[in-house]
Short mmCIF file of C-alpha atoms in Angstrom, two decimals:
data_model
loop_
_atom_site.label_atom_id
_atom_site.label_comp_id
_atom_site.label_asym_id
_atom_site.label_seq_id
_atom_site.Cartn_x
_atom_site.Cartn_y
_atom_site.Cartn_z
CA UNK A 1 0.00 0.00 0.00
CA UNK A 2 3.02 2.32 -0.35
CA UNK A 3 6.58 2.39 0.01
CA UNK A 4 6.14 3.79 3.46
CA UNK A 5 3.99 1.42 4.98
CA UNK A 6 5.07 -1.00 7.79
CA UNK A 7 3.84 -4.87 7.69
CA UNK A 8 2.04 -3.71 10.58
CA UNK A 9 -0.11 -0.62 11.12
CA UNK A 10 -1.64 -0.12 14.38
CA UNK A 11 -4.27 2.53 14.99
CA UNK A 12 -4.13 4.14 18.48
CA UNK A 13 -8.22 5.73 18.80
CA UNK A 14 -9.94 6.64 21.81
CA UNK A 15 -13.43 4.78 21.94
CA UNK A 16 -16.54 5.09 19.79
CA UNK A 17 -13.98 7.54 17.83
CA UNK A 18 -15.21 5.28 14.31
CA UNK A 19 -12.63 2.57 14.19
CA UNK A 20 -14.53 0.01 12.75
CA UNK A 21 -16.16 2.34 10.27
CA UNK A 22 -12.90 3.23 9.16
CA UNK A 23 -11.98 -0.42 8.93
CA UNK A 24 -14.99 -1.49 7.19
CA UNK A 25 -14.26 1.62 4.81
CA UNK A 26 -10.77 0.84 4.09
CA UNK A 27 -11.63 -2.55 3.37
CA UNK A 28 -13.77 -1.88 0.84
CA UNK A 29 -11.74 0.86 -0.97
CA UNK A 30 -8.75 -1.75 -0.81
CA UNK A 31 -10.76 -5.41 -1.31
CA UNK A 32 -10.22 -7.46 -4.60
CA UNK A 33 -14.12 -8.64 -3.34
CA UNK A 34 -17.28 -6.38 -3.37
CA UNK A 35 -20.64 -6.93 -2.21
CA UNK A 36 -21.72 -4.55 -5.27
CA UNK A 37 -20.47 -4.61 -8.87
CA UNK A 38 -16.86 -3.63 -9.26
CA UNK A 39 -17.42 -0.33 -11.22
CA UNK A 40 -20.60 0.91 -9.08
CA UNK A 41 -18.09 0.59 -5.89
CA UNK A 42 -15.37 2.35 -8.25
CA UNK A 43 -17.98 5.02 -8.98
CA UNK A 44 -18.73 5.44 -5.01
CA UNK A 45 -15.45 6.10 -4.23
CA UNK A 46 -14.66 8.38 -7.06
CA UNK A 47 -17.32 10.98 -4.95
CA UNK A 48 -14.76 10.22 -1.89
CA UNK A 49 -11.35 12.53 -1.09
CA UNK A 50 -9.32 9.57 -1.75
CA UNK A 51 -10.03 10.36 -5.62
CA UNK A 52 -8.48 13.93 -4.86
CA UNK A 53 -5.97 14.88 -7.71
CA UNK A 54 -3.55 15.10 -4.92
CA UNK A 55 -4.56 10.96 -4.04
CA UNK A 56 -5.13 10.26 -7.56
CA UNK A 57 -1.68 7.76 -8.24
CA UNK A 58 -2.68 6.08 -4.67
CA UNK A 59 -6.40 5.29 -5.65
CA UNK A 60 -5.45 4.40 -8.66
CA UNK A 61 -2.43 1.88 -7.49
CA UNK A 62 -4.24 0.67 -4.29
CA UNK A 63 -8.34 0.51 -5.26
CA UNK A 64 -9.62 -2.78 -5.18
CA UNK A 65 -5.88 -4.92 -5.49
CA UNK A 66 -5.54 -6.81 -2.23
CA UNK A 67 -7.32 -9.35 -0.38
CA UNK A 68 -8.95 -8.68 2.48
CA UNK A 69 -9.03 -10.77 5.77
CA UNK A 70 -11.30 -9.27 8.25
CA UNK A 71 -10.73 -10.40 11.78
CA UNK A 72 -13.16 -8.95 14.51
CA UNK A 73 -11.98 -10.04 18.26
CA UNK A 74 -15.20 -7.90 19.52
CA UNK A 75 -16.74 -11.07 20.92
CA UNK A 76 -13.84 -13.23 21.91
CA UNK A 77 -14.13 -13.58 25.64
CA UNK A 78 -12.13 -16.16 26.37
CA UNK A 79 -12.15 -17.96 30.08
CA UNK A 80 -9.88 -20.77 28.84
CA UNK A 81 -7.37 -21.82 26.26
CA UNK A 82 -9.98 -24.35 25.28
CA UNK A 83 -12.33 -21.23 24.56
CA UNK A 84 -9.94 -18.98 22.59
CA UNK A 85 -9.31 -22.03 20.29
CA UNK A 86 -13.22 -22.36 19.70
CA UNK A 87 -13.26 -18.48 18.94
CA UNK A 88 -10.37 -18.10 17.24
CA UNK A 89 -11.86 -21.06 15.03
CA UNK A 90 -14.97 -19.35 13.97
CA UNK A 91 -13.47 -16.47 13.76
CA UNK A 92 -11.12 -17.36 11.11
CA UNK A 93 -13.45 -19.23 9.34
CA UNK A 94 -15.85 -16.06 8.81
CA UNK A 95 -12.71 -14.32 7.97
CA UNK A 96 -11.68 -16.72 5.16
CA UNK A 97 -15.55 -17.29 3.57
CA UNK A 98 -15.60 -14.73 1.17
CA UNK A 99 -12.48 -15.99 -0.48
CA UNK A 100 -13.62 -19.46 -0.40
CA UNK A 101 -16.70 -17.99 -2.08
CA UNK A 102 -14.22 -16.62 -5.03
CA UNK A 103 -11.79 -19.59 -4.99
CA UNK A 104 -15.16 -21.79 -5.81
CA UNK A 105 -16.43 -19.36 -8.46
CA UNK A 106 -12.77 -19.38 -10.04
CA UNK A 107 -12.25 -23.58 -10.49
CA UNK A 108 -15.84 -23.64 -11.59
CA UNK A 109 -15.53 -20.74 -14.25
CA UNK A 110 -18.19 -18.22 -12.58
CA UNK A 111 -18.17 -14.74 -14.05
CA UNK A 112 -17.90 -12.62 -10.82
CA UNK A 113 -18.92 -8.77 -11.82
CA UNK A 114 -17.04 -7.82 -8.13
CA UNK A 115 -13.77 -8.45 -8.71
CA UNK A 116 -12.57 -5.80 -11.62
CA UNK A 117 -9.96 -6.59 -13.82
CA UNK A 118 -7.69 -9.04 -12.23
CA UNK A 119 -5.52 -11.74 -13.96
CA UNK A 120 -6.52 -14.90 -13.77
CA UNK A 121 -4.10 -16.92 -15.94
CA UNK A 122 -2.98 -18.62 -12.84
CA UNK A 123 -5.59 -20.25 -11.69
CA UNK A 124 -5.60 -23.59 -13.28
CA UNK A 125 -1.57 -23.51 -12.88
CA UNK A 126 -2.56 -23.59 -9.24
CA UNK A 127 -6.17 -25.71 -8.82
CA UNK A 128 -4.81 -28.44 -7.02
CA UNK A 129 -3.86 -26.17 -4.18
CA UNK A 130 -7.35 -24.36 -4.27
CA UNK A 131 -8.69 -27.70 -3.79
CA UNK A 132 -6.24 -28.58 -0.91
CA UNK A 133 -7.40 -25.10 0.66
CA UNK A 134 -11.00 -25.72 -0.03
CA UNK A 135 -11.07 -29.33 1.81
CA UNK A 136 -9.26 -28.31 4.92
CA UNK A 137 -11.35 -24.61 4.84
CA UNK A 138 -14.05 -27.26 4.63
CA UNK A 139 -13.15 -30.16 7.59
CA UNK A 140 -12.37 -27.72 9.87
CA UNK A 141 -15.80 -26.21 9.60
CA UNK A 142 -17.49 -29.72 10.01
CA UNK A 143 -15.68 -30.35 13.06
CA UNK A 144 -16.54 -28.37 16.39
CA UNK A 145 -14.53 -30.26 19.06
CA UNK A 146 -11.15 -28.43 19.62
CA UNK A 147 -9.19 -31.10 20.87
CA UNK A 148 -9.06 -32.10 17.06
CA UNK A 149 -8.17 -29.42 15.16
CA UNK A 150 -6.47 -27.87 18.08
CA UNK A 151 -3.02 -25.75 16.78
CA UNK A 152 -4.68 -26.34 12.63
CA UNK A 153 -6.43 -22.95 13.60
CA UNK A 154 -3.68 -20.99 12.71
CA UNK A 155 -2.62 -22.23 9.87
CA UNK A 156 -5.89 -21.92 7.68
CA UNK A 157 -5.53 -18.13 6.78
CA UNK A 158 -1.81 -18.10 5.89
CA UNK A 159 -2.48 -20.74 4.10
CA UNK A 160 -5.61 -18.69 2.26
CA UNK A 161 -3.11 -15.87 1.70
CA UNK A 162 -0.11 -17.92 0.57
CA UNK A 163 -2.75 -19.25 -2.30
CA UNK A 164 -3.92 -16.12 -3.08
CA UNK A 165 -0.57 -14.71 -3.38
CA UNK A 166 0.31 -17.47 -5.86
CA UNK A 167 -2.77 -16.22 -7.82
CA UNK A 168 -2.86 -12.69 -7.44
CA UNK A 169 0.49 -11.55 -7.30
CA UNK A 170 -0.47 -9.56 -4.64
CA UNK A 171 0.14 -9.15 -0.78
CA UNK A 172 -2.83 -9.72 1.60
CA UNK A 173 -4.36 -7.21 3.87
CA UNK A 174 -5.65 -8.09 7.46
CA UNK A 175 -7.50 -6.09 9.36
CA UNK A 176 -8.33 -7.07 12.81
CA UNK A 177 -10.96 -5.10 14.61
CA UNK A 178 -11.34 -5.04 18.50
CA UNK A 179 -7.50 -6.53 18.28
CA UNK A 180 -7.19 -5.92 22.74
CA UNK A 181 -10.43 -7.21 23.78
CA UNK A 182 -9.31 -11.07 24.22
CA UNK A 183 -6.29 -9.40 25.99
CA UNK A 184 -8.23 -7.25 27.99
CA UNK A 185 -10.96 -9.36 29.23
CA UNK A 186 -8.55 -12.16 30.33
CA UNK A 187 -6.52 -9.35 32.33
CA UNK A 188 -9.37 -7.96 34.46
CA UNK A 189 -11.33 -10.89 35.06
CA UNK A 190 -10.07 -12.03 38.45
CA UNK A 191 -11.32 -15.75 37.84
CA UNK A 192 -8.56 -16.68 35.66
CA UNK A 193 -5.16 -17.24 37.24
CA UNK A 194 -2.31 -16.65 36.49
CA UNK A 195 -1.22 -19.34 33.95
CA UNK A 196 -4.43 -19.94 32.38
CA UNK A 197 -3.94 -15.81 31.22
CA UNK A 198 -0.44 -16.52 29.98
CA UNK A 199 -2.24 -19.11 27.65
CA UNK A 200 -5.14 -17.47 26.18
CA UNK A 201 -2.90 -14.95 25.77
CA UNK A 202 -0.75 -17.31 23.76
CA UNK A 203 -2.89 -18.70 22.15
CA UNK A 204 -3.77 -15.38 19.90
CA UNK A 205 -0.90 -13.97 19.63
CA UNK A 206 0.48 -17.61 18.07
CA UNK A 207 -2.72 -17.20 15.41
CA UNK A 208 -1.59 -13.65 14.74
CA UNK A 209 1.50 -14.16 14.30
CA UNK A 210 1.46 -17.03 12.24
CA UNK A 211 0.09 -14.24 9.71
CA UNK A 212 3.03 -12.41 9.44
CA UNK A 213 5.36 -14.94 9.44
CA UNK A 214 3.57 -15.78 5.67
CA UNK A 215 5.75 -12.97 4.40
CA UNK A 216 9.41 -14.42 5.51
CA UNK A 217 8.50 -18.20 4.60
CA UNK A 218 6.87 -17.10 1.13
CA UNK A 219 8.89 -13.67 0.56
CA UNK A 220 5.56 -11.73 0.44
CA UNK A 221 4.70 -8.41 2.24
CA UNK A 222 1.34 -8.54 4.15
CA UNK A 223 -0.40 -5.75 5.84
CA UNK A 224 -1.91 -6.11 9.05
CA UNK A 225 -3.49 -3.40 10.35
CA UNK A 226 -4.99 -3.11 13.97
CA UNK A 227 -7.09 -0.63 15.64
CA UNK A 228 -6.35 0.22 19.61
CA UNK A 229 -8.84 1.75 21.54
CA UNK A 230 -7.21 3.86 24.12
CA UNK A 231 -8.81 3.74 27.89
#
């Protein structure tokens, strides 16, 4: 998204300041997927500042050219490590749907009228993968009991943006709403101890991380950008 940007962005707001407008906004300005035709949300955005003369090369270089992965931690109240697994399950499955979606529409030939003019030479080069993705995106959807799929939580969205990477050409963005709630909830709720804290605690920052470390293993710069509310 620039020369100047950092692999990770975090925003320091005070509350109900519009951090999760601004995310939802910024990931639709920056998202390969719409929810509305690609040159209607072109045409929306053209009304907005970012189409400024002065912004014109960045809208131009940025609009619609990543992946998104949208990661909201609003919820996630975990008590246990046994919890935060369960969470952090769901929540990467919701994050990774609307790629799934796309993958799908791509090995089956769908027209998508979302997705603007992207290259998609690649695709059949790299089907067998999509299919790899789509069967473990789909088993660990099926299954609900943690102590199966355990640690496999955090490697189902580097794995989406390693794929999509390989297709693309392009870097994936995350954006993770809410980012200290898990954090914070842990820390002031006195019924935890100690240890248990340390590994909830643990526990996301491992499925965070993992995220980042796409970009040494697979030489590919990914964006994650994080929200903060200030107390």
């Amino acid at each position: 998204m620039g020369p100047k940007a950092g692999n990770v962005v975090v925003g320091l707001y005070p509350q109900h300041m519009g951090k999760s407008t601004f995310l939802d906004t910024l990931g639709s300005f920056l998202d390969i997927i719409g929810s509305f035709p690609y040159d209607k949300r072109k045409e929306v955005f053209q009304k907005c500042a970012v189409y400024d003369k002065n912004n014109r090369q960045f809208f131009n270089e940025n609009f619609a050219k990543y992946p998104v992965l949208r990661l909201n931690f609003k919820t996630a109240l975990p008590k246990t490590d046994y919890i935060a697994i369960q969470e952090l399950r769901n929540i990467a499955i919701e994050a990774a749907e609307p790629y799934v979606k796309l993958l799908q529409d791509l090995i089956h030939g769908k027209v998508r009228d979302d997705i603007g003019e992207l290259d998609l030479s690649k695709v059949c080069r790299f089907e067998r993968g999509i299919q790899k993705f789509l069967i473990f995106h789909r088993d660990l959807k099926k299954t609900d009991d943690p102590s199966i799929y355990g640690s496999s939580i955090e490697y189902l969205l580097p794995m989406l943006m390693k794929l999509l990477y390989d297709i693309f050409n392009v870097p994936s963005v995350v954006l993770v709403d809410e980012f200290d709630v898990p954090y914070m909830s842990t820390f002031y709720n006195k019924n935890i101890d100690h240890n248990m804290r340390a590994c909830i605690h643990d526990t996301y920052t491992g499925f965070l991380s993992a995220m980042l470390k796409v970009r040494g293993l697979h030489a590919i710069s990914d964006y994650l950008y994080i929200p903060y509310a200030i107390y």
